[in-house]
Amino acid sequence: MARLGLRLLCVVLSIAAVRSCAPADREALLAFKSSLKEQNSGVFSSWTGPTAAPAGTVSAATPPPAALPTSTSPGVMTGHISSLVCRLDRLTTFVLADWRDISGSIPPCISSLPLLRILDLTGNRLSGPIPADVGKLSRLAVLHLADNQISGEIPQSLPKLSSLMRLDLSGNRISGHIPENFGELRMLSRALLRGNQITGGIPTSIGRMTRLADLDLAGNMFSGQIPEALGKMPVLSTLNLEENTLTGVIPANLLGSRRINILNLSHNALEGVIPDAFGQRSYFTALDLSHNRLRGAVPKTLKTVSFVGHLDVSQNQLCGQIPQGPPFDHQAAASFSGNDCPLGAHCRNAYDGRRHLPRRSLPSDLNLVATPYQLSIHHKSSRRQT
């Protein structure tokens, strides 16, 4: 089966109510261009001349993003992010995503852009810390810095981002603790921090976040107990805490929640019995409690839940008979293996309900109005089999 790669480059620059760039903006844009080197993409081909701006993109009625198709070769852009981009004080959208080889650090002055609402630098080789004053971006709704080499701690100012709705810091080298007041991000609906080196406990303040639906802290070094407050969150639907060093017992309200439908607590050091807290209103697309130190029997009340797609309780210290009937009879035998004694009856088909959280998707309710300034240089790859 052949793969067909579709590469898309987008350059967006819109300035409301003006027909051309101001001289200072033009100078900053050309300096920004000179700090980056493209390879066969042509994305900067129209950025020419000492007084030129990107052709066809500066207008009071500029359509949203102008798409420039390129070859199917891997998209690569090298260079760094010039601090001169901070002179664009009307900038609202800054996307420089998935170019793989843009390196250097994030200019600290980016925290001084008063109108910035979207910052997406995903999929490059950026290093150094997140700017300490990032919390000054009071209008920032989307902060995506995933899949880079960013290090240091999460800035103490980050919980001051009162408009933040989407946060993705996955796949970096971030260390230290999550700020204790992380729960002050009351507008946040998605927090993806997986694949870092974050230590310490999970802040209990997260339990006060009334709009958080997706929380992914997998692949870090979190320790201590799982806060019971997580099971009381009103809209939390996905909770992924796998591959940490969490201890203690599983909070019963996580299993009895009517809202959580993807729960992954695997590869920790959780102890005690599986709480007998399941109910008819529970609905799990995926429930993974494997690779812990859980003992006792699998609760019979698990039969009462409305749906369980993927269930895994393997590699624990469980013992006893697996209840008959759904959801147990359609699980793979491997889902019950590696316990203190054989766990029950023949299991038929395997169903893997695990999923990776979608990244870099903008919230549908962001409701961006006509923005005075947008700058987006985005490399996107979608593949299909033929």
Tab-separated table of C-alpha atoms in Angstrom:
chain	number	residue	atom	x	y	z
A	1	MET	CA	0.000	0.000	0.000
A	2	ALA	CA	1.505	3.269	-1.050
A	3	ARG	CA	1.406	6.325	1.084
A	4	LEU	CA	0.344	9.639	-0.300
A	5	GLY	CA	1.736	12.578	1.642
A	6	LEU	CA	-0.001	15.902	1.396
A	7	ARG	CA	2.088	18.803	2.589
A	8	LEU	CA	0.462	22.128	3.217
A	9	LEU	CA	2.071	25.441	4.015
A	10	CYS	CA	0.080	28.378	5.254
A	11	VAL	CA	1.098	31.982	5.525
A	12	VAL	CA	-1.478	34.297	6.974
A	13	LEU	CA	-1.094	37.991	7.487
A	14	SER	CA	-4.168	40.153	7.962
A	15	ILE	CA	-4.310	43.728	9.108
A	16	ALA	CA	-7.767	45.122	9.685
A	17	ALA	CA	-8.719	48.348	7.967
A	18	VAL	CA	-5.354	48.924	6.310
A	19	ARG	CA	-4.082	48.198	2.821
A	20	SER	CA	-0.364	47.807	3.527
A	21	CYS	CA	2.118	47.128	6.294
A	22	ALA	CA	3.374	49.958	8.412
A	23	PRO	CA	7.120	50.493	7.865
A	24	ALA	CA	8.012	49.176	11.320
A	25	ASP	CA	5.907	46.051	10.796
A	26	ARG	CA	7.432	45.511	7.365
A	27	GLU	CA	10.937	45.725	8.805
A	28	ALA	CA	10.091	43.264	11.561
A	29	LEU	CA	8.552	40.789	9.105
A	30	LEU	CA	11.563	40.846	6.801
A	31	ALA	CA	13.885	40.391	9.778
A	32	PHE	CA	11.758	37.459	10.891
A	33	LYS	CA	12.050	35.987	7.402
A	34	SER	CA	15.843	36.335	7.401
A	35	SER	CA	16.119	34.317	10.623
A	36	LEU	CA	14.591	31.251	8.936
A	37	LYS	CA	15.846	29.182	6.027
A	38	GLU	CA	13.441	27.132	3.957
A	39	GLN	CA	14.222	24.198	1.696
A	40	ASN	CA	12.241	23.950	-1.526
A	41	SER	CA	8.962	25.092	-0.017
A	42	GLY	CA	8.586	28.513	-1.584
A	43	VAL	CA	6.719	29.759	1.440
A	44	PHE	CA	8.679	33.009	1.474
A	45	SER	CA	8.818	33.508	-2.299
A	46	SER	CA	6.524	36.535	-2.182
A	47	TRP	CA	8.339	38.220	0.698
A	48	THR	CA	10.626	40.343	-1.481
A	49	GLY	CA	11.956	43.852	-1.645
A	50	PRO	CA	12.647	46.372	1.074
A	51	THR	CA	9.047	47.613	1.094
A	52	ALA	CA	7.205	44.410	0.285
A	53	ALA	CA	4.863	42.357	2.381
A	54	PRO	CA	3.539	38.877	1.565
A	55	ALA	CA	1.701	39.223	-1.731
A	56	GLY	CA	-2.058	38.863	-1.642
A	57	THR	CA	-2.268	38.670	2.123
A	58	VAL	CA	-2.535	42.266	3.278
A	59	SER	CA	-6.065	43.507	2.935
A	60	ALA	CA	-9.017	44.703	4.962
A	61	ALA	CA	-10.875	41.649	3.674
A	62	THR	CA	-8.098	39.097	3.644
A	63	PRO	CA	-9.607	35.595	3.499
A	64	PRO	CA	-8.412	33.101	6.079
A	65	PRO	CA	-5.320	31.260	5.419
A	66	ALA	CA	-3.877	31.325	1.928
A	67	ALA	CA	-2.731	27.776	1.255
A	68	LEU	CA	0.368	27.107	-0.795
A	69	PRO	CA	0.808	23.420	-1.780
A	70	THR	CA	4.361	22.102	-1.987
A	71	SER	CA	6.156	18.925	-2.953
A	72	THR	CA	5.689	15.675	-1.049
A	73	SER	CA	9.243	15.793	0.321
A	74	PRO	CA	9.515	16.157	4.101
A	75	GLY	CA	9.024	19.723	5.205
A	76	VAL	CA	12.102	21.211	6.800
A	77	MET	CA	12.842	24.749	7.861
A	78	THR	CA	15.925	25.730	9.814
A	79	GLY	CA	16.907	28.816	11.732
A	80	HIS	CA	15.537	30.453	14.847
A	81	ILE	CA	12.730	32.745	15.946
A	82	SER	CA	13.983	36.314	15.753
A	83	SER	CA	13.179	38.520	18.717
A	84	LEU	CA	12.173	41.185	16.195
A	85	VAL	CA	8.851	39.385	15.846
A	86	CYS	CA	8.021	40.980	19.199
A	87	ARG	CA	7.784	44.348	17.447
A	88	LEU	CA	4.533	43.188	15.852
A	89	ASP	CA	2.489	44.504	18.735
A	90	ARG	CA	-0.797	43.782	16.911
A	91	LEU	CA	0.028	40.109	16.445
A	92	THR	CA	-2.839	37.818	17.467
A	93	THR	CA	-1.876	34.471	15.917
A	94	PHE	CA	1.648	33.051	15.732
A	95	VAL	CA	1.901	29.535	14.285
A	96	LEU	CA	5.281	28.078	13.340
A	97	ALA	CA	4.456	24.393	13.657
A	98	ASP	CA	5.840	21.033	12.497
A	99	TRP	CA	8.948	22.275	10.698
A	100	ARG	CA	11.230	19.902	12.657
A	101	ASP	CA	14.489	21.881	12.567
A	102	ILE	CA	13.709	25.353	13.881
A	103	SER	CA	15.963	25.639	16.909
A	104	GLY	CA	17.040	28.135	19.529
A	105	SER	CA	14.873	29.404	22.327
A	106	ILE	CA	11.509	31.118	22.504
A	107	PRO	CA	12.226	34.870	22.701
A	108	PRO	CA	11.296	36.074	26.210
A	109	CYS	CA	9.878	39.235	24.674
A	110	ILE	CA	7.033	37.218	23.164
A	111	SER	CA	5.343	37.710	26.534
A	112	SER	CA	4.984	41.391	25.663
A	113	LEU	CA	2.585	40.874	22.737
A	114	PRO	CA	-0.643	42.221	24.245
A	115	LEU	CA	-3.095	40.841	21.651
A	116	LEU	CA	-1.628	37.354	21.177
A	117	ARG	CA	-4.329	34.661	21.335
A	118	ILE	CA	-2.721	31.647	19.643
A	119	LEU	CA	0.906	30.542	20.028
A	120	ASP	CA	1.700	27.227	18.315
A	121	LEU	CA	5.359	26.224	17.956
A	122	THR	CA	4.747	22.473	17.953
A	123	GLY	CA	7.105	19.994	16.290
A	124	ASN	CA	10.452	21.761	16.106
A	125	ARG	CA	13.764	21.637	18.019
A	126	LEU	CA	13.218	24.600	20.294
A	127	SER	CA	15.138	24.450	23.556
A	128	GLY	CA	15.526	26.497	26.687
A	129	PRO	CA	12.733	27.465	29.050
A	130	ILE	CA	9.201	28.677	28.536
A	131	PRO	CA	9.396	32.485	28.970
A	132	ALA	CA	9.064	33.289	32.667
A	133	ASP	CA	6.561	36.086	32.035
A	134	VAL	CA	4.251	34.065	29.785
A	135	GLY	CA	1.477	34.796	32.271
A	136	LYS	CA	1.333	38.374	30.986
A	137	LEU	CA	-0.390	37.166	27.808
A	138	SER	CA	-3.827	37.860	29.207
A	139	ARG	CA	-5.628	37.089	25.915
A	140	LEU	CA	-3.793	33.856	25.115
A	141	ALA	CA	-6.285	31.049	24.457
A	142	VAL	CA	-4.046	28.405	22.845
A	143	LEU	CA	-0.494	27.525	23.923
A	144	HIS	CA	0.957	24.582	21.988
A	145	LEU	CA	4.672	23.877	22.467
A	146	ALA	CA	4.618	20.073	22.117
A	147	ASP	CA	7.368	17.915	20.609
A	148	ASN	CA	10.339	20.192	21.118
A	149	GLN	CA	13.310	20.109	23.509
A	150	ILE	CA	12.026	22.708	25.943
A	151	SER	CA	13.506	22.382	29.424
A	152	GLY	CA	13.221	24.043	32.797
A	153	GLU	CA	10.136	24.308	34.942
A	154	ILE	CA	6.601	25.384	34.167
A	155	PRO	CA	6.650	29.142	34.883
A	156	GLN	CA	4.963	30.207	38.088
A	157	SER	CA	3.207	32.884	36.039
A	158	LEU	CA	1.476	30.380	33.728
A	159	PRO	CA	-1.659	29.982	35.915
A	160	LYS	CA	-2.279	33.712	35.371
A	161	LEU	CA	-3.300	33.001	31.761
A	162	SER	CA	-6.925	33.717	32.521
A	163	SER	CA	-8.100	33.148	28.915
A	164	LEU	CA	-6.183	29.915	28.256
A	165	MET	CA	-8.335	27.116	26.834
A	166	ARG	CA	-5.818	24.671	25.330
A	167	LEU	CA	-2.383	23.802	26.753
A	168	ASP	CA	-0.060	21.242	25.141
A	169	LEU	CA	3.480	20.908	26.498
A	170	SER	CA	3.843	17.197	25.651
A	171	GLY	CA	7.077	15.600	24.501
A	172	ASN	CA	9.596	18.006	25.974
A	173	ARG	CA	12.138	17.960	28.820
A	174	ILE	CA	10.186	20.004	31.321
A	175	SER	CA	11.076	19.254	34.937
A	176	GLY	CA	10.148	20.482	38.388
A	177	HIS	CA	6.644	20.633	39.810
A	178	ILE	CA	3.341	21.812	38.392
A	179	PRO	CA	2.548	25.136	40.105
A	180	GLU	CA	0.261	24.557	43.084
A	181	ASN	CA	-2.164	27.181	41.777
A	182	PHE	CA	-2.509	25.458	38.385
A	183	GLY	CA	-6.222	25.198	39.106
A	184	GLU	CA	-6.587	28.945	38.588
A	185	LEU	CA	-6.722	28.235	34.842
A	186	ARG	CA	-10.509	28.235	35.021
A	187	MET	CA	-11.061	28.457	31.239
A	188	LEU	CA	-8.790	25.494	30.446
A	189	SER	CA	-10.482	22.566	28.695
A	190	ARG	CA	-7.418	20.526	27.719
A	191	ALA	CA	-4.097	20.096	29.548
A	192	LEU	CA	-1.566	17.793	27.864
A	193	LEU	CA	1.743	17.452	29.740
A	194	ARG	CA	2.684	13.863	28.898
A	195	GLY	CA	6.232	12.751	28.127
A	196	ASN	CA	8.220	15.152	30.288
A	197	GLN	CA	10.222	14.875	33.528
A	198	ILE	CA	7.761	16.550	35.875
A	199	THR	CA	8.004	15.488	39.512
A	200	GLY	CA	6.090	16.025	42.733
A	201	GLY	CA	2.433	15.511	43.427
A	202	ILE	CA	-0.604	16.280	41.319
A	203	PRO	CA	-1.903	19.637	42.608
A	204	THR	CA	-5.263	19.320	44.332
A	205	SER	CA	-6.214	22.694	42.853
A	206	ILE	CA	-6.781	20.920	39.517
A	207	GLY	CA	-9.955	19.527	41.039
A	208	ARG	CA	-11.443	23.036	41.026
A	209	MET	CA	-11.170	23.409	37.250
A	210	THR	CA	-14.768	23.397	36.094
A	211	ARG	CA	-14.096	23.282	32.328
A	212	LEU	CA	-11.236	20.789	32.131
A	213	ALA	CA	-12.280	17.804	29.999
A	214	ASP	CA	-8.922	16.215	29.059
A	215	LEU	CA	-6.000	15.805	31.478
A	216	ASP	CA	-2.941	13.868	30.287
A	217	LEU	CA	-0.008	13.643	32.723
A	218	ALA	CA	1.349	10.304	31.455
A	219	GLY	CA	5.034	9.500	31.157
A	220	ASN	CA	6.344	11.760	33.894
A	221	MET	CA	7.604	11.190	37.446
A	222	PHE	CA	4.581	12.237	39.481
A	223	SER	CA	4.510	10.728	42.951
A	224	GLY	CA	2.159	10.603	45.896
A	225	GLN	CA	-1.533	9.826	45.825
A	226	ILE	CA	-4.134	10.603	43.195
A	227	PRO	CA	-6.180	13.543	44.517
A	228	GLU	CA	-9.748	12.521	45.264
A	229	ALA	CA	-10.810	15.910	43.907
A	230	LEU	CA	-10.186	14.671	40.345
A	231	GLY	CA	-13.216	12.419	40.626
A	232	LYS	CA	-15.438	15.381	41.458
A	233	MET	CA	-14.607	17.462	38.397
A	234	PRO	CA	-17.816	18.322	36.525
A	235	VAL	CA	-16.717	17.730	32.908
A	236	LEU	CA	-13.513	15.651	33.102
A	237	SER	CA	-13.894	12.855	30.533
A	238	THR	CA	-10.301	11.722	29.873
A	239	LEU	CA	-7.744	11.143	32.630
A	240	ASN	CA	-4.388	9.610	31.703
A	241	LEU	CA	-1.887	9.118	34.539
A	242	GLU	CA	0.001	6.101	33.164
A	243	GLU	CA	3.759	5.622	33.591
A	244	ASN	CA	4.351	7.633	36.736
A	245	THR	CA	5.244	6.593	40.298
A	246	LEU	CA	1.882	7.236	41.931
A	247	THR	CA	1.119	5.340	45.129
A	248	GLY	CA	-1.802	4.816	47.476
A	249	VAL	CA	-5.271	3.610	46.584
A	250	ILE	CA	-7.504	4.392	43.629
A	251	PRO	CA	-10.071	7.048	44.608
A	252	ALA	CA	-13.470	5.366	44.453
A	253	ASN	CA	-15.107	8.367	42.820
A	254	LEU	CA	-12.924	7.945	39.710
A	255	LEU	CA	-14.555	4.583	39.019
A	256	GLY	CA	-18.035	5.709	39.963
A	257	SER	CA	-17.911	8.903	37.927
A	258	ARG	CA	-20.650	9.437	35.359
A	259	ARG	CA	-18.364	11.650	33.277
A	260	ILE	CA	-14.957	9.951	33.013
A	261	ASN	CA	-15.005	7.563	30.047
A	262	ILE	CA	-11.263	7.108	29.432
A	263	LEU	CA	-9.277	6.283	32.574
A	264	ASN	CA	-5.675	5.075	32.390
A	265	LEU	CA	-3.863	4.526	35.689
A	266	SER	CA	-1.497	1.826	34.408
A	267	HIS	CA	2.220	1.457	35.153
A	268	ASN	CA	2.220	3.046	38.596
A	269	ALA	CA	2.570	1.656	42.131
A	270	LEU	CA	-1.076	1.833	43.190
A	271	GLU	CA	-2.095	-0.530	45.992
A	272	GLY	CA	-5.182	-1.838	47.735
A	273	VAL	CA	-8.289	-3.308	46.175
A	274	ILE	CA	-10.164	-2.063	43.141
A	275	PRO	CA	-12.941	0.047	44.706
A	276	ASP	CA	-16.376	-1.514	44.428
A	277	ALA	CA	-17.807	1.762	43.185
A	278	PHE	CA	-19.046	1.030	39.678
A	279	GLY	CA	-22.610	1.932	38.812
A	280	GLN	CA	-25.108	1.809	35.990
A	281	ARG	CA	-24.256	5.331	34.927
A	282	SER	CA	-20.556	4.579	34.485
A	283	TYR	CA	-19.415	4.409	30.851
A	284	PHE	CA	-15.821	3.531	29.954
A	285	THR	CA	-14.433	3.543	26.454
A	286	ALA	CA	-11.158	2.452	28.059
A	287	LEU	CA	-10.340	1.438	31.631
A	288	ASP	CA	-6.702	0.468	32.217
A	289	LEU	CA	-5.519	-0.413	35.732
A	290	SER	CA	-2.705	-2.729	34.632
A	291	HIS	CA	0.857	-2.919	35.979
A	292	ASN	CA	0.150	-1.841	39.545
A	293	ARG	CA	0.028	-3.639	42.908
A	294	LEU	CA	-3.715	-4.063	43.176
A	295	ARG	CA	-4.978	-7.060	45.131
A	296	GLY	CA	-8.246	-8.781	45.856
A	297	ALA	CA	-10.903	-9.592	43.282
A	298	VAL	CA	-12.324	-7.730	40.325
A	299	PRO	CA	-15.536	-6.119	41.658
A	300	LYS	CA	-18.721	-7.799	40.474
A	301	THR	CA	-20.374	-4.394	40.220
A	302	LEU	CA	-18.278	-3.807	37.111
A	303	LYS	CA	-21.006	-5.849	35.376
A	304	THR	CA	-23.498	-3.094	36.107
A	305	VAL	CA	-21.792	-0.354	34.090
A	306	SER	CA	-23.527	0.716	30.913
A	307	PHE	CA	-20.456	0.071	28.723
A	308	VAL	CA	-16.799	-0.960	28.943
A	309	GLY	CA	-14.931	-1.043	25.646
A	310	HIS	CA	-11.363	-1.884	26.674
A	311	LEU	CA	-10.574	-3.297	30.115
A	312	ASP	CA	-7.076	-4.177	31.360
A	313	VAL	CA	-6.299	-5.325	34.903
A	314	SER	CA	-3.232	-7.405	34.003
A	315	GLN	CA	0.066	-7.495	35.905
A	316	ASN	CA	-1.321	-6.913	39.383
A	317	GLN	CA	-1.809	-9.127	42.457
A	318	LEU	CA	-5.476	-9.883	41.828
A	319	CYS	CA	-7.092	-13.225	42.505
A	320	GLY	CA	-10.554	-14.686	42.136
A	321	GLN	CA	-13.098	-15.535	39.512
A	322	ILE	CA	-13.872	-13.115	36.710
A	323	PRO	CA	-17.637	-12.500	36.621
A	324	GLN	CA	-19.464	-13.955	33.625
A	325	GLY	CA	-21.099	-11.864	30.932
A	326	PRO	CA	-20.378	-8.378	29.627
A	327	PRO	CA	-18.084	-6.498	29.774
A	328	PHE	CA	-15.781	-9.442	30.599
A	329	ASP	CA	-16.665	-11.877	27.844
A	330	HIS	CA	-15.392	-9.722	24.976
A	331	GLN	CA	-12.031	-8.841	26.534
A	332	ALA	CA	-8.720	-10.429	25.533
A	333	ALA	CA	-7.259	-13.013	27.898
A	334	ALA	CA	-4.154	-10.829	28.131
A	335	SER	CA	-6.267	-8.212	29.898
A	336	PHE	CA	-6.337	-10.478	32.981
A	337	SER	CA	-2.887	-12.111	32.787
A	338	GLY	CA	0.058	-11.753	35.125
A	339	ASN	CA	-1.883	-11.800	38.386
A	340	ASP	CA	-1.445	-13.909	41.530
A	341	CYS	CA	-3.794	-16.590	40.242
A	342	PRO	CA	-5.676	-17.249	37.001
A	343	LEU	CA	-8.507	-14.794	36.678
A	344	GLY	CA	-11.428	-16.520	35.184
A	345	ALA	CA	-13.130	-17.649	32.109
A	346	HIS	CA	-12.334	-17.764	28.448
A	347	CYS	CA	-12.100	-14.302	26.887
A	348	ARG	CA	-12.759	-13.861	23.228
A	349	ASN	CA	-12.080	-10.836	21.094
A	350	ALA	CA	-9.579	-8.161	21.946
A	351	TYR	CA	-10.638	-4.567	21.713
A	352	ASP	CA	-8.170	-1.774	22.257
A	353	GLY	CA	-9.991	1.341	23.370
A	354	ARG	CA	-6.875	3.311	24.113
A	355	ARG	CA	-6.429	6.482	22.142
A	356	HIS	CA	-4.055	9.362	21.885
A	357	LEU	CA	-5.564	12.737	22.605
A	358	PRO	CA	-5.798	14.902	19.480
A	359	ARG	CA	-3.236	17.646	19.397
A	360	ARG	CA	-3.127	21.037	17.941
A	361	SER	CA	-6.857	21.185	17.346
A	362	LEU	CA	-8.245	24.625	17.933
A	363	PRO	CA	-11.328	24.946	20.121
A	364	SER	CA	-14.538	25.373	18.172
A	365	ASP	CA	-15.779	27.854	20.729
A	366	LEU	CA	-12.743	30.094	20.481
A	367	ASN	CA	-14.883	32.484	18.417
A	368	LEU	CA	-12.038	34.544	17.002
A	369	VAL	CA	-13.313	37.882	15.790
A	370	ALA	CA	-11.699	39.814	12.950
A	371	THR	CA	-8.151	40.034	14.180
A	372	PRO	CA	-5.844	42.948	13.515
A	373	TYR	CA	-2.811	40.756	12.891
A	374	GLN	CA	-2.109	37.104	12.181
A	375	LEU	CA	1.109	35.350	11.274
A	376	SER	CA	1.037	31.623	10.593
A	377	ILE	CA	3.685	29.445	8.994
A	378	HIS	CA	2.420	25.930	9.431
A	379	HIS	CA	3.623	22.653	8.006
A	380	LYS	CA	0.926	19.991	8.125
A	381	SER	CA	1.144	16.387	6.983
A	382	SER	CA	-1.797	14.083	6.396
A	383	ARG	CA	-1.359	10.599	4.979
A	384	ARG	CA	-3.683	8.078	3.464
A	385	GLN	CA	-3.191	4.613	2.138
A	386	THR	CA	-4.084	3.712	-1.401
